[in-house]
Amino acid sequence: MSQATLSDRPYTNSNLFSGHYLDERIQERDEWECDAAASDALAELQSLYELESGLLQKTTTRATL
């Protein structure tokens, strides 16, 4: 049985793609230009969490009583 090794890369390459493609080329694709949309989605999720987390705390408190 082989032992897993740690890598300095943010992914595990299972030889499905070349390392060069994953390290360099993939970031050039249009699909990766989504920072603004990701920031908007994160802000929306944070506001929903803040809105709903009070309900979770009330439910948890009732369940422990």
PDB file of C-alpha atoms in Angstrom:
ATOM      1  CA  MET A   1       0.000   0.000   0.000  1.00  0.00           C
ATOM      2  CA  SER A   2       1.440   3.377  -0.927  1.00  0.00           C
ATOM      3  CA  GLN A   3       1.460   6.295   1.447  1.00  0.00           C
ATOM      4  CA  ALA A   4       0.045   9.694   0.471  1.00  0.00           C
ATOM      5  CA  THR A   5       2.546  12.519   0.171  1.00  0.00           C
ATOM      6  CA  LEU A   6       1.976  16.186   0.827  1.00  0.00           C
ATOM      7  CA  SER A   7       2.240  18.581  -2.067  1.00  0.00           C
ATOM      8  CA  ASP A   8       2.693  22.311  -2.406  1.00  0.00           C
ATOM      9  CA  ARG A   9      -0.072  22.327  -5.017  1.00  0.00           C
ATOM     10  CA  PRO A  10      -3.711  23.108  -4.104  1.00  0.00           C
ATOM     11  CA  TYR A  11      -4.941  19.958  -5.850  1.00  0.00           C
ATOM     12  CA  THR A  12      -4.222  16.272  -6.206  1.00  0.00           C
ATOM     13  CA  ASN A  13      -3.353  15.418  -9.779  1.00  0.00           C
ATOM     14  CA  SER A  14      -4.542  11.910 -10.606  1.00  0.00           C
ATOM     15  CA  ASN A  15      -2.927  12.128 -14.043  1.00  0.00           C
ATOM     16  CA  LEU A  16      -6.191  13.196 -15.639  1.00  0.00           C
ATOM     17  CA  PHE A  17      -4.641  16.525 -16.671  1.00  0.00           C
ATOM     18  CA  SER A  18      -1.069  17.660 -17.142  1.00  0.00           C
ATOM     19  CA  GLY A  19       0.495  19.560 -14.265  1.00  0.00           C
ATOM     20  CA  HIS A  20       1.268  22.473 -16.605  1.00  0.00           C
ATOM     21  CA  TYR A  21      -2.396  22.798 -17.556  1.00  0.00           C
ATOM     22  CA  LEU A  22      -3.526  22.811 -13.918  1.00  0.00           C
ATOM     23  CA  ASP A  23      -0.754  25.165 -12.782  1.00  0.00           C
ATOM     24  CA  GLU A  24      -0.736  27.666 -15.648  1.00  0.00           C
ATOM     25  CA  ARG A  25      -3.327  27.338 -18.398  1.00  0.00           C
ATOM     26  CA  ILE A  26      -6.576  26.748 -16.520  1.00  0.00           C
ATOM     27  CA  GLN A  27      -6.416  30.197 -14.913  1.00  0.00           C
ATOM     28  CA  GLU A  28      -6.550  31.749 -18.392  1.00  0.00           C
ATOM     29  CA  ARG A  29      -9.979  30.273 -19.134  1.00  0.00           C
ATOM     30  CA  ASP A  30     -13.028  32.551 -19.032  1.00  0.00           C
ATOM     31  CA  GLU A  31     -14.731  30.303 -16.475  1.00  0.00           C
ATOM     32  CA  TRP A  32     -12.157  31.368 -13.874  1.00  0.00           C
ATOM     33  CA  GLU A  33     -13.110  35.062 -14.162  1.00  0.00           C
ATOM     34  CA  CYS A  34     -15.698  34.884 -11.398  1.00  0.00           C
ATOM     35  CA  ASP A  35     -14.197  36.750  -8.424  1.00  0.00           C
ATOM     36  CA  ALA A  36     -16.911  39.426  -8.411  1.00  0.00           C
ATOM     37  CA  ALA A  37     -19.714  36.865  -8.640  1.00  0.00           C
ATOM     38  CA  ALA A  38     -18.117  34.761  -5.903  1.00  0.00           C
ATOM     39  CA  SER A  39     -17.804  37.811  -3.631  1.00  0.00           C
ATOM     40  CA  ASP A  40     -21.463  38.678  -4.211  1.00  0.00           C
ATOM     41  CA  ALA A  41     -22.533  35.105  -3.452  1.00  0.00           C
ATOM     42  CA  LEU A  42     -20.444  35.048  -0.267  1.00  0.00           C
ATOM     43  CA  ALA A  43     -21.967  38.334   0.924  1.00  0.00           C
ATOM     44  CA  GLU A  44     -25.461  36.966   0.301  1.00  0.00           C
ATOM     45  CA  LEU A  45     -24.686  33.755   2.177  1.00  0.00           C
ATOM     46  CA  GLN A  46     -23.261  35.713   5.106  1.00  0.00           C
ATOM     47  CA  SER A  47     -26.370  37.870   5.367  1.00  0.00           C
ATOM     48  CA  LEU A  48     -28.605  34.786   5.223  1.00  0.00           C
ATOM     49  CA  TYR A  49     -26.517  33.130   7.925  1.00  0.00           C
ATOM     50  CA  GLU A  50     -26.793  36.175  10.173  1.00  0.00           C
ATOM     51  CA  LEU A  51     -30.539  36.290   9.590  1.00  0.00           C
ATOM     52  CA  GLU A  52     -31.142  32.593  10.262  1.00  0.00           C
ATOM     53  CA  SER A  53     -28.508  31.851  12.914  1.00  0.00           C
ATOM     54  CA  GLY A  54     -30.749  33.291  15.633  1.00  0.00           C
ATOM     55  CA  LEU A  55     -33.371  30.668  14.805  1.00  0.00           C
ATOM     56  CA  LEU A  56     -30.779  27.938  15.089  1.00  0.00           C
ATOM     57  CA  GLN A  57     -29.648  29.166  18.494  1.00  0.00           C
ATOM     58  CA  LYS A  58     -33.257  29.266  19.769  1.00  0.00           C
ATOM     59  CA  THR A  59     -33.922  25.735  18.509  1.00  0.00           C
ATOM     60  CA  THR A  60     -30.716  24.413  20.044  1.00  0.00           C
ATOM     61  CA  THR A  61     -31.513  26.029  23.385  1.00  0.00           C
ATOM     62  CA  ARG A  62     -35.008  24.508  23.442  1.00  0.00           C
ATOM     63  CA  ALA A  63     -33.641  21.076  22.563  1.00  0.00           C
ATOM     64  CA  THR A  64     -31.186  21.145  25.459  1.00  0.00           C
ATOM     65  CA  LEU A  65     -33.827  22.124  28.036  1.00  0.00           C
TER      66      LEU A  65
END
